[in-house]
């Protein structure tokens, strides 16, 4: 890529970027949120067209004006936000847009080929399963298989491990190493520096749309990469202030939840979340974390058990059977940062102000909605969380994934909750932004909020949380203190090998 420039309105997403990508290598593309990583790769994969500059493949200048043309050059991209049709099956999504063999699409033959790919690479996909019935992890897998099905030689993966379990990540890395040995090229956009060091051969860094430099992964470390991304020295330590007058705030007893297709997601889960502390939820992806938070928030049907909110005077409100509006009418102030930020948290086609208004439009005293207050809040979130956007009138879908997450977290925290439920609050965020979110969560803790934090990074959970509830296959494997607990013990409890008694 030579002298690539891309401008959106007043924002220069890529500014005269030149980048070499070699055959048979794994390249990590690093940079803060909004630094232009995804935009640059979107031009290579045909989503965007450069305003200036030239792309060469195998020494020849090429024009890539659409994803279809990108696939003609065997370039495929797996996006951070899934490009799937919910009402279609996995097989239908995978073959969507491909030329048919003959007059009719043979889904049976396509399914057989999909199964062969899955067997080869160790993926678990049912070609006949509808997308809307899949977990986030399964949707990610369909995206990866879709690109492999099209025979890509250059794979671009945007935050590919954000929704994968550690086991799935290892499988994916093994696949990527096999592809590299076959001469294929892989570009990974990620913020997990330990994964960069584990899988990549070379690191390229962007900052504020400009190319900063590159280095061999074997010749650098996490601190150097972080400083290069941010442009200054960054301290990689998470504060953990002492719990502030902790008192029971949410009591969960014997909670049992089944999915729509009758799969047991939570099995007799019991715990107490205290005000003025951060309770971490650890577990391999799909072990019931999502269902647990949604049940507390009134978004998930509960089979049995109880969820009670404890008021300051000791009286209790029963939350089961109530929807979010009814819970709010009880005077219970809950904020929820969901796992699916553009599916459940925000409306992509609406701008920042309107997305803020989703939280407040019912508070108006007239038939006209108040737009001034949400606009001020949007401007405050943009300023304090350093959201990279042309303005608060920009549709959320045009922001980078990390900036979308900042908008969602900022909105939920601004509602002054008593209980803050957070599912993967820093997923897709760069290190600098992640530490901003950790500081916000600690501030909520100091304000006496009961924070329930579902995280995928075990190291962060151990540093940030006061107590950690470990889930395994929908059951409580144990509750351990955050400070001083052995990481290996928690890892074993996540797979039930370690067992563990509850330590309050």
PDB file of C-alpha atoms in Angstrom, residues 194-458:
ATOM      1  CA  UNK A 194       0.423 -10.923  24.565  1.00  0.00           C
ATOM      2  CA  UNK A 195      -1.311 -12.379  21.482  1.00  0.00           C
ATOM      3  CA  UNK A 196       0.739 -10.097  19.240  1.00  0.00           C
ATOM      4  CA  UNK A 197       3.902 -11.492  20.809  1.00  0.00           C
ATOM      5  CA  UNK A 198       2.637 -15.069  20.539  1.00  0.00           C
ATOM      6  CA  UNK A 199       1.430 -15.181  16.941  1.00  0.00           C
ATOM      7  CA  UNK A 200       2.926 -12.392  14.810  1.00  0.00           C
ATOM      8  CA  UNK A 201       6.219 -12.077  12.950  1.00  0.00           C
ATOM      9  CA  UNK A 202       6.087  -8.307  12.543  1.00  0.00           C
ATOM     10  CA  UNK A 203       4.286  -5.331  14.086  1.00  0.00           C
ATOM     11  CA  UNK A 204       3.205  -2.144  12.270  1.00  0.00           C
ATOM     12  CA  UNK A 205       1.946   0.844  14.281  1.00  0.00           C
ATOM     13  CA  UNK A 206      -0.523   3.588  13.288  1.00  0.00           C
ATOM     14  CA  UNK A 207      -1.176   6.726  15.344  1.00  0.00           C
ATOM     15  CA  UNK A 208      -3.869   9.290  14.510  1.00  0.00           C
ATOM     16  CA  UNK A 209      -4.098   8.030  10.939  1.00  0.00           C
ATOM     17  CA  UNK A 210      -0.367   8.126  10.213  1.00  0.00           C
ATOM     18  CA  UNK A 211       2.101   5.267   9.832  1.00  0.00           C
ATOM     19  CA  UNK A 212       4.575   5.447  12.732  1.00  0.00           C
ATOM     20  CA  UNK A 213       6.836   2.474  12.060  1.00  0.00           C
ATOM     21  CA  UNK A 214       7.341  -1.264  12.231  1.00  0.00           C
ATOM     22  CA  UNK A 215       9.488  -3.777  14.110  1.00  0.00           C
ATOM     23  CA  UNK A 216      10.060  -7.485  14.365  1.00  0.00           C
ATOM     24  CA  UNK A 217       7.909  -8.924  17.133  1.00  0.00           C
ATOM     25  CA  UNK A 218      10.865 -10.889  18.511  1.00  0.00           C
ATOM     26  CA  UNK A 219      12.788  -7.635  19.021  1.00  0.00           C
ATOM     27  CA  UNK A 220      10.177  -5.656  21.015  1.00  0.00           C
ATOM     28  CA  UNK A 221       8.002  -5.896  24.151  1.00  0.00           C
ATOM     29  CA  UNK A 222       4.558  -4.813  25.384  1.00  0.00           C
ATOM     30  CA  UNK A 223       5.799  -1.581  26.973  1.00  0.00           C
ATOM     31  CA  UNK A 224       7.618  -0.441  23.828  1.00  0.00           C
ATOM     32  CA  UNK A 225       4.628  -1.258  21.607  1.00  0.00           C
ATOM     33  CA  UNK A 226       2.250   0.625  23.933  1.00  0.00           C
ATOM     34  CA  UNK A 227       4.467   3.719  24.064  1.00  0.00           C
ATOM     35  CA  UNK A 228       4.720   3.674  20.258  1.00  0.00           C
ATOM     36  CA  UNK A 229       0.923   3.441  19.885  1.00  0.00           C
ATOM     37  CA  UNK A 230       0.145   6.239  22.335  1.00  0.00           C
ATOM     38  CA  UNK A 231       3.155   8.462  21.639  1.00  0.00           C
ATOM     39  CA  UNK A 232       4.208   8.734  25.287  1.00  0.00           C
ATOM     40  CA  UNK A 233       5.148   6.618  28.297  1.00  0.00           C
ATOM     41  CA  UNK A 234       2.141   4.653  29.590  1.00  0.00           C
ATOM     42  CA  UNK A 235       1.994   2.952  32.995  1.00  0.00           C
ATOM     43  CA  UNK A 236       0.575  -0.555  32.668  1.00  0.00           C
ATOM     44  CA  UNK A 237      -0.834  -0.894  36.193  1.00  0.00           C
ATOM     45  CA  UNK A 238      -4.491  -1.153  37.249  1.00  0.00           C
ATOM     46  CA  UNK A 239      -5.471   0.523  40.531  1.00  0.00           C
ATOM     47  CA  UNK A 240      -7.638  -1.355  43.011  1.00  0.00           C
ATOM     48  CA  UNK A 241      -8.866   0.928  45.793  1.00  0.00           C
ATOM     49  CA  UNK A 242     -10.288  -0.742  48.887  1.00  0.00           C
ATOM     50  CA  UNK A 243     -14.042  -1.496  48.843  1.00  0.00           C
ATOM     51  CA  UNK A 244     -16.118   1.463  50.065  1.00  0.00           C
ATOM     52  CA  UNK A 245     -18.433   0.484  52.952  1.00  0.00           C
ATOM     53  CA  UNK A 246     -19.525  -2.749  51.197  1.00  0.00           C
ATOM     54  CA  UNK A 247     -23.133  -3.798  51.888  1.00  0.00           C
ATOM     55  CA  UNK A 248     -25.338  -6.334  50.087  1.00  0.00           C
ATOM     56  CA  UNK A 249     -27.012  -4.732  47.052  1.00  0.00           C
ATOM     57  CA  UNK A 250     -28.005  -7.638  44.768  1.00  0.00           C
ATOM     58  CA  UNK A 251     -28.851 -11.078  46.159  1.00  0.00           C
ATOM     59  CA  UNK A 252     -29.117 -13.938  43.664  1.00  0.00           C
ATOM     60  CA  UNK A 253     -30.302 -17.315  44.973  1.00  0.00           C
ATOM     61  CA  UNK A 254     -30.801 -20.573  43.074  1.00  0.00           C
ATOM     62  CA  UNK A 255     -30.994 -18.826  39.691  1.00  0.00           C
ATOM     63  CA  UNK A 256     -31.796 -21.237  36.853  1.00  0.00           C
ATOM     64  CA  UNK A 257     -32.099 -20.049  33.247  1.00  0.00           C
ATOM     65  CA  UNK A 258     -32.730 -21.962  30.022  1.00  0.00           C
ATOM     66  CA  UNK A 259     -32.292 -20.688  26.465  1.00  0.00           C
ATOM     67  CA  UNK A 260     -35.125 -20.534  23.940  1.00  0.00           C
ATOM     68  CA  UNK A 261     -34.133 -23.987  22.657  1.00  0.00           C
ATOM     69  CA  UNK A 262     -34.236 -25.416  26.221  1.00  0.00           C
ATOM     70  CA  UNK A 263     -30.462 -25.521  26.818  1.00  0.00           C
ATOM     71  CA  UNK A 264     -29.547 -25.071  30.504  1.00  0.00           C
ATOM     72  CA  UNK A 265     -27.521 -21.827  30.728  1.00  0.00           C
ATOM     73  CA  UNK A 266     -27.494 -21.188  34.500  1.00  0.00           C
ATOM     74  CA  UNK A 267     -27.932 -23.918  37.104  1.00  0.00           C
ATOM     75  CA  UNK A 268     -28.824 -22.848  40.672  1.00  0.00           C
ATOM     76  CA  UNK A 269     -26.456 -19.859  40.730  1.00  0.00           C
ATOM     77  CA  UNK A 270     -26.236 -18.014  44.070  1.00  0.00           C
ATOM     78  CA  UNK A 271     -24.122 -15.018  45.122  1.00  0.00           C
ATOM     79  CA  UNK A 272     -24.279 -11.535  46.624  1.00  0.00           C
ATOM     80  CA  UNK A 273     -22.992  -8.386  44.932  1.00  0.00           C
ATOM     81  CA  UNK A 274     -22.043  -5.614  47.364  1.00  0.00           C
ATOM     82  CA  UNK A 275     -22.185  -1.868  46.957  1.00  0.00           C
ATOM     83  CA  UNK A 276     -18.793  -0.178  46.833  1.00  0.00           C
ATOM     84  CA  UNK A 277     -17.014  -3.163  45.295  1.00  0.00           C
ATOM     85  CA  UNK A 278     -16.304  -4.721  41.903  1.00  0.00           C
ATOM     86  CA  UNK A 279     -17.465  -8.320  41.599  1.00  0.00           C
ATOM     87  CA  UNK A 280     -15.772 -10.037  38.666  1.00  0.00           C
ATOM     88  CA  UNK A 281     -17.387 -12.868  36.707  1.00  0.00           C
ATOM     89  CA  UNK A 282     -14.837 -15.282  35.233  1.00  0.00           C
ATOM     90  CA  UNK A 283     -15.529 -18.186  32.920  1.00  0.00           C
ATOM     91  CA  UNK A 284     -14.934 -19.581  29.473  1.00  0.00           C
ATOM     92  CA  UNK A 285     -17.116 -17.845  26.884  1.00  0.00           C
ATOM     93  CA  UNK A 286     -20.661 -19.214  26.823  1.00  0.00           C
ATOM     94  CA  UNK A 287     -20.742 -20.406  30.446  1.00  0.00           C
ATOM     95  CA  UNK A 288     -23.765 -18.272  31.338  1.00  0.00           C
ATOM     96  CA  UNK A 289     -22.185 -14.845  31.893  1.00  0.00           C
ATOM     97  CA  UNK A 290     -24.455 -13.154  29.324  1.00  0.00           C
ATOM     98  CA  UNK A 291     -27.602 -14.825  30.676  1.00  0.00           C
ATOM     99  CA  UNK A 292     -26.682 -13.896  34.269  1.00  0.00           C
ATOM    100  CA  UNK A 293     -26.414 -10.169  33.549  1.00  0.00           C
ATOM    101  CA  UNK A 294     -29.498 -10.185  31.317  1.00  0.00           C
ATOM    102  CA  UNK A 295     -31.526 -11.938  34.047  1.00  0.00           C
ATOM    103  CA  UNK A 296     -30.572  -9.252  36.597  1.00  0.00           C
ATOM    104  CA  UNK A 297     -31.390  -6.514  34.065  1.00  0.00           C
ATOM    105  CA  UNK A 298     -34.840  -7.979  33.351  1.00  0.00           C
ATOM    106  CA  UNK A 299     -33.984  -9.057  29.805  1.00  0.00           C
ATOM    107  CA  UNK A 300     -33.890 -12.837  30.328  1.00  0.00           C
ATOM    108  CA  UNK A 301     -36.704 -15.202  31.284  1.00  0.00           C
ATOM    109  CA  UNK A 302     -35.899 -17.050  34.527  1.00  0.00           C
ATOM    110  CA  UNK A 303     -37.002 -20.633  35.185  1.00  0.00           C
ATOM    111  CA  UNK A 304     -36.509 -20.574  38.964  1.00  0.00           C
ATOM    112  CA  UNK A 305     -34.675 -18.808  41.772  1.00  0.00           C
ATOM    113  CA  UNK A 306     -34.733 -15.232  43.028  1.00  0.00           C
ATOM    114  CA  UNK A 307     -33.028 -11.906  42.310  1.00  0.00           C
ATOM    115  CA  UNK A 308     -33.490  -9.236  44.968  1.00  0.00           C
ATOM    116  CA  UNK A 309     -32.342  -5.614  45.107  1.00  0.00           C
ATOM    117  CA  UNK A 310     -31.466  -4.477  48.641  1.00  0.00           C
ATOM    118  CA  UNK A 311     -32.324  -0.851  49.427  1.00  0.00           C
ATOM    119  CA  UNK A 312     -30.248   1.285  51.791  1.00  0.00           C
ATOM    120  CA  UNK A 313     -32.807   0.709  54.562  1.00  0.00           C
ATOM    121  CA  UNK A 314     -32.509  -3.081  54.183  1.00  0.00           C
ATOM    122  CA  UNK A 315     -35.842  -3.562  52.423  1.00  0.00           C
ATOM    123  CA  UNK A 316     -35.802  -5.695  49.281  1.00  0.00           C
ATOM    124  CA  UNK A 317     -37.317  -5.489  45.811  1.00  0.00           C
ATOM    125  CA  UNK A 318     -37.919  -8.701  43.855  1.00  0.00           C
ATOM    126  CA  UNK A 319     -36.754  -8.242  40.257  1.00  0.00           C
ATOM    127  CA  UNK A 320     -37.735 -11.530  38.606  1.00  0.00           C
ATOM    128  CA  UNK A 321     -40.704 -11.191  36.268  1.00  0.00           C
ATOM    129  CA  UNK A 322     -40.138  -7.476  35.762  1.00  0.00           C
ATOM    130  CA  UNK A 323     -38.855  -5.858  32.573  1.00  0.00           C
ATOM    131  CA  UNK A 324     -36.262  -3.027  32.595  1.00  0.00           C
ATOM    132  CA  UNK A 325     -38.959  -0.304  32.638  1.00  0.00           C
ATOM    133  CA  UNK A 326     -40.764  -1.899  35.573  1.00  0.00           C
ATOM    134  CA  UNK A 327     -37.453  -2.273  37.441  1.00  0.00           C
ATOM    135  CA  UNK A 328     -36.761   1.436  36.900  1.00  0.00           C
ATOM    136  CA  UNK A 329     -40.269   2.328  38.140  1.00  0.00           C
ATOM    137  CA  UNK A 330     -39.409   0.553  41.415  1.00  0.00           C
ATOM    138  CA  UNK A 331     -36.686   3.145  41.896  1.00  0.00           C
ATOM    139  CA  UNK A 332     -33.917   0.636  41.127  1.00  0.00           C
ATOM    140  CA  UNK A 333     -31.217   2.365  39.060  1.00  0.00           C
ATOM    141  CA  UNK A 334     -29.569  -0.302  36.880  1.00  0.00           C
ATOM    142  CA  UNK A 335     -27.115   0.340  34.071  1.00  0.00           C
ATOM    143  CA  UNK A 336     -26.211  -2.401  31.608  1.00  0.00           C
ATOM    144  CA  UNK A 337     -23.305  -2.497  29.143  1.00  0.00           C
ATOM    145  CA  UNK A 338     -24.237  -5.544  27.007  1.00  0.00           C
ATOM    146  CA  UNK A 339     -21.915  -7.879  25.118  1.00  0.00           C
ATOM    147  CA  UNK A 340     -23.482  -7.006  21.745  1.00  0.00           C
ATOM    148  CA  UNK A 341     -22.922  -3.233  21.668  1.00  0.00           C
ATOM    149  CA  UNK A 342     -24.530  -2.502  18.262  1.00  0.00           C
ATOM    150  CA  UNK A 343     -27.203  -5.176  18.587  1.00  0.00           C
ATOM    151  CA  UNK A 344     -28.474  -4.464  22.116  1.00  0.00           C
ATOM    152  CA  UNK A 345     -26.651  -1.369  23.361  1.00  0.00           C
ATOM    153  CA  UNK A 346     -26.805   1.259  20.615  1.00  0.00           C
ATOM    154  CA  UNK A 347     -28.644   1.943  17.345  1.00  0.00           C
ATOM    155  CA  UNK A 348     -26.037   2.199  14.587  1.00  0.00           C
ATOM    156  CA  UNK A 349     -28.090   4.415  12.257  1.00  0.00           C
ATOM    157  CA  UNK A 350     -28.726   6.999  15.002  1.00  0.00           C
ATOM    158  CA  UNK A 351     -26.239   9.677  16.010  1.00  0.00           C
ATOM    159  CA  UNK A 352     -24.557  10.080  19.404  1.00  0.00           C
ATOM    160  CA  UNK A 353     -27.173  12.508  20.733  1.00  0.00           C
ATOM    161  CA  UNK A 354     -30.095  10.232  19.844  1.00  0.00           C
ATOM    162  CA  UNK A 355     -28.328   7.224  21.366  1.00  0.00           C
ATOM    163  CA  UNK A 356     -27.928   9.197  24.604  1.00  0.00           C
ATOM    164  CA  UNK A 357     -31.635  10.085  24.402  1.00  0.00           C
ATOM    165  CA  UNK A 358     -32.573   6.386  24.397  1.00  0.00           C
ATOM    166  CA  UNK A 359     -31.758   6.522  28.112  1.00  0.00           C
ATOM    167  CA  UNK A 360     -33.768   9.672  28.910  1.00  0.00           C
ATOM    168  CA  UNK A 361     -36.641  10.229  26.463  1.00  0.00           C
ATOM    169  CA  UNK A 362     -39.288   8.998  28.966  1.00  0.00           C
ATOM    170  CA  UNK A 363     -38.311  11.669  31.500  1.00  0.00           C
ATOM    171  CA  UNK A 364     -39.762  14.544  29.439  1.00  0.00           C
ATOM    172  CA  UNK A 365     -42.693  16.471  30.914  1.00  0.00           C
ATOM    173  CA  UNK A 366     -44.177  17.429  27.554  1.00  0.00           C
ATOM    174  CA  UNK A 367     -44.957  15.689  24.280  1.00  0.00           C
ATOM    175  CA  UNK A 368     -41.663  17.054  22.911  1.00  0.00           C
ATOM    176  CA  UNK A 369     -38.441  15.248  23.734  1.00  0.00           C
ATOM    177  CA  UNK A 370     -35.570  17.113  25.373  1.00  0.00           C
ATOM    178  CA  UNK A 371     -32.617  17.103  22.968  1.00  0.00           C
ATOM    179  CA  UNK A 372     -30.414  19.644  24.758  1.00  0.00           C
ATOM    180  CA  UNK A 373     -29.547  17.449  27.758  1.00  0.00           C
ATOM    181  CA  UNK A 374     -28.649  14.345  25.679  1.00  0.00           C
ATOM    182  CA  UNK A 375     -26.558  16.524  23.372  1.00  0.00           C
ATOM    183  CA  UNK A 376     -24.621  17.967  26.333  1.00  0.00           C
ATOM    184  CA  UNK A 377     -24.107  14.419  27.634  1.00  0.00           C
ATOM    185  CA  UNK A 378     -22.880  13.258  24.214  1.00  0.00           C
ATOM    186  CA  UNK A 379     -20.416  16.149  24.088  1.00  0.00           C
ATOM    187  CA  UNK A 380     -19.244  15.341  27.629  1.00  0.00           C
ATOM    188  CA  UNK A 381     -18.686  11.652  26.799  1.00  0.00           C
ATOM    189  CA  UNK A 382     -16.814  12.561  23.590  1.00  0.00           C
ATOM    190  CA  UNK A 383     -14.594  14.983  25.536  1.00  0.00           C
ATOM    191  CA  UNK A 384     -13.897  12.923  28.658  1.00  0.00           C
ATOM    192  CA  UNK A 385     -13.455   9.544  26.954  1.00  0.00           C
ATOM    193  CA  UNK A 386     -11.635  10.995  23.939  1.00  0.00           C
ATOM    194  CA  UNK A 387     -14.109   9.555  21.429  1.00  0.00           C
ATOM    195  CA  UNK A 388     -12.702  10.044  17.926  1.00  0.00           C
ATOM    196  CA  UNK A 389     -15.681  11.408  15.962  1.00  0.00           C
ATOM    197  CA  UNK A 390     -16.378  14.341  13.590  1.00  0.00           C
ATOM    198  CA  UNK A 391     -19.175  15.420  15.976  1.00  0.00           C
ATOM    199  CA  UNK A 392     -22.140  14.291  18.045  1.00  0.00           C
ATOM    200  CA  UNK A 393     -24.324  14.252  14.911  1.00  0.00           C
ATOM    201  CA  UNK A 394     -22.285  11.401  13.426  1.00  0.00           C
ATOM    202  CA  UNK A 395     -24.131   8.039  13.109  1.00  0.00           C
ATOM    203  CA  UNK A 396     -22.688   5.551  15.600  1.00  0.00           C
ATOM    204  CA  UNK A 397     -22.110   2.946  12.875  1.00  0.00           C
ATOM    205  CA  UNK A 398     -19.451   5.224  11.332  1.00  0.00           C
ATOM    206  CA  UNK A 399     -17.309   5.119  14.500  1.00  0.00           C
ATOM    207  CA  UNK A 400     -14.570   2.561  15.090  1.00  0.00           C
ATOM    208  CA  UNK A 401     -15.473  -0.376  17.345  1.00  0.00           C
ATOM    209  CA  UNK A 402     -13.527   1.010  20.295  1.00  0.00           C
ATOM    210  CA  UNK A 403     -15.192   4.419  20.030  1.00  0.00           C
ATOM    211  CA  UNK A 404     -18.624   2.759  19.895  1.00  0.00           C
ATOM    212  CA  UNK A 405     -17.748   1.005  23.150  1.00  0.00           C
ATOM    213  CA  UNK A 406     -16.682   4.288  24.766  1.00  0.00           C
ATOM    214  CA  UNK A 407     -20.024   5.889  23.828  1.00  0.00           C
ATOM    215  CA  UNK A 408     -21.978   2.975  25.329  1.00  0.00           C
ATOM    216  CA  UNK A 409     -19.982   2.818  28.590  1.00  0.00           C
ATOM    217  CA  UNK A 410     -20.066   6.600  28.958  1.00  0.00           C
ATOM    218  CA  UNK A 411     -23.841   6.714  28.508  1.00  0.00           C
ATOM    219  CA  UNK A 412     -24.521   3.976  31.047  1.00  0.00           C
ATOM    220  CA  UNK A 413     -22.202   5.406  33.703  1.00  0.00           C
ATOM    221  CA  UNK A 414     -23.654   8.916  33.209  1.00  0.00           C
ATOM    222  CA  UNK A 415     -27.081   7.674  34.357  1.00  0.00           C
ATOM    223  CA  UNK A 416     -25.733   7.521  37.965  1.00  0.00           C
ATOM    224  CA  UNK A 417     -26.624   3.872  38.570  1.00  0.00           C
ATOM    225  CA  UNK A 418     -26.835   2.024  41.872  1.00  0.00           C
ATOM    226  CA  UNK A 419     -25.867  -1.206  40.093  1.00  0.00           C
ATOM    227  CA  UNK A 420     -23.617  -1.277  37.018  1.00  0.00           C
ATOM    228  CA  UNK A 421     -23.643  -4.475  34.947  1.00  0.00           C
ATOM    229  CA  UNK A 422     -20.796  -4.655  32.453  1.00  0.00           C
ATOM    230  CA  UNK A 423     -20.196  -7.399  29.871  1.00  0.00           C
ATOM    231  CA  UNK A 424     -16.762  -7.125  28.249  1.00  0.00           C
ATOM    232  CA  UNK A 425     -16.572  -3.334  28.719  1.00  0.00           C
ATOM    233  CA  UNK A 426     -13.078  -3.096  27.198  1.00  0.00           C
ATOM    234  CA  UNK A 427     -13.538  -5.578  24.338  1.00  0.00           C
ATOM    235  CA  UNK A 428     -11.959  -4.039  21.257  1.00  0.00           C
ATOM    236  CA  UNK A 429     -10.416  -1.136  23.178  1.00  0.00           C
ATOM    237  CA  UNK A 430      -6.750  -0.206  22.980  1.00  0.00           C
ATOM    238  CA  UNK A 431      -4.670  -0.229  26.158  1.00  0.00           C
ATOM    239  CA  UNK A 432      -4.943   3.514  26.820  1.00  0.00           C
ATOM    240  CA  UNK A 433      -8.741   3.474  26.439  1.00  0.00           C
ATOM    241  CA  UNK A 434      -9.032   0.284  28.512  1.00  0.00           C
ATOM    242  CA  UNK A 435      -7.286   1.946  31.428  1.00  0.00           C
ATOM    243  CA  UNK A 436      -9.666   4.901  31.113  1.00  0.00           C
ATOM    244  CA  UNK A 437     -12.592   2.466  31.508  1.00  0.00           C
ATOM    245  CA  UNK A 438     -10.927   0.753  34.493  1.00  0.00           C
ATOM    246  CA  UNK A 439     -10.603   4.183  36.138  1.00  0.00           C
ATOM    247  CA  UNK A 440     -14.297   4.880  35.458  1.00  0.00           C
ATOM    248  CA  UNK A 441     -15.298   1.553  37.038  1.00  0.00           C
ATOM    249  CA  UNK A 442     -13.140   2.304  40.087  1.00  0.00           C
ATOM    250  CA  UNK A 443     -14.768   5.736  40.351  1.00  0.00           C
ATOM    251  CA  UNK A 444     -18.193   4.070  40.364  1.00  0.00           C
ATOM    252  CA  UNK A 445     -16.966   1.750  43.104  1.00  0.00           C
ATOM    253  CA  UNK A 446     -15.810   4.767  45.173  1.00  0.00           C
ATOM    254  CA  UNK A 447     -19.286   6.262  44.691  1.00  0.00           C
ATOM    255  CA  UNK A 448     -20.805   3.190  46.346  1.00  0.00           C
ATOM    256  CA  UNK A 449     -22.072   1.523  43.171  1.00  0.00           C
ATOM    257  CA  UNK A 450     -22.254  -2.272  43.032  1.00  0.00           C
ATOM    258  CA  UNK A 451     -20.234  -3.106  39.904  1.00  0.00           C
ATOM    259  CA  UNK A 452     -20.583  -6.554  38.310  1.00  0.00           C
ATOM    260  CA  UNK A 453     -17.852  -6.935  35.706  1.00  0.00           C
ATOM    261  CA  UNK A 454     -17.749  -9.787  33.185  1.00  0.00           C
ATOM    262  CA  UNK A 455     -14.287  -9.953  31.624  1.00  0.00           C
ATOM    263  CA  UNK A 456     -12.387 -12.264  29.308  1.00  0.00           C
ATOM    264  CA  UNK A 457      -8.881 -11.248  30.382  1.00  0.00           C
ATOM    265  CA  UNK A 458      -8.090 -13.169  33.551  1.00  0.00           C
TER     266      UNK A 458
END
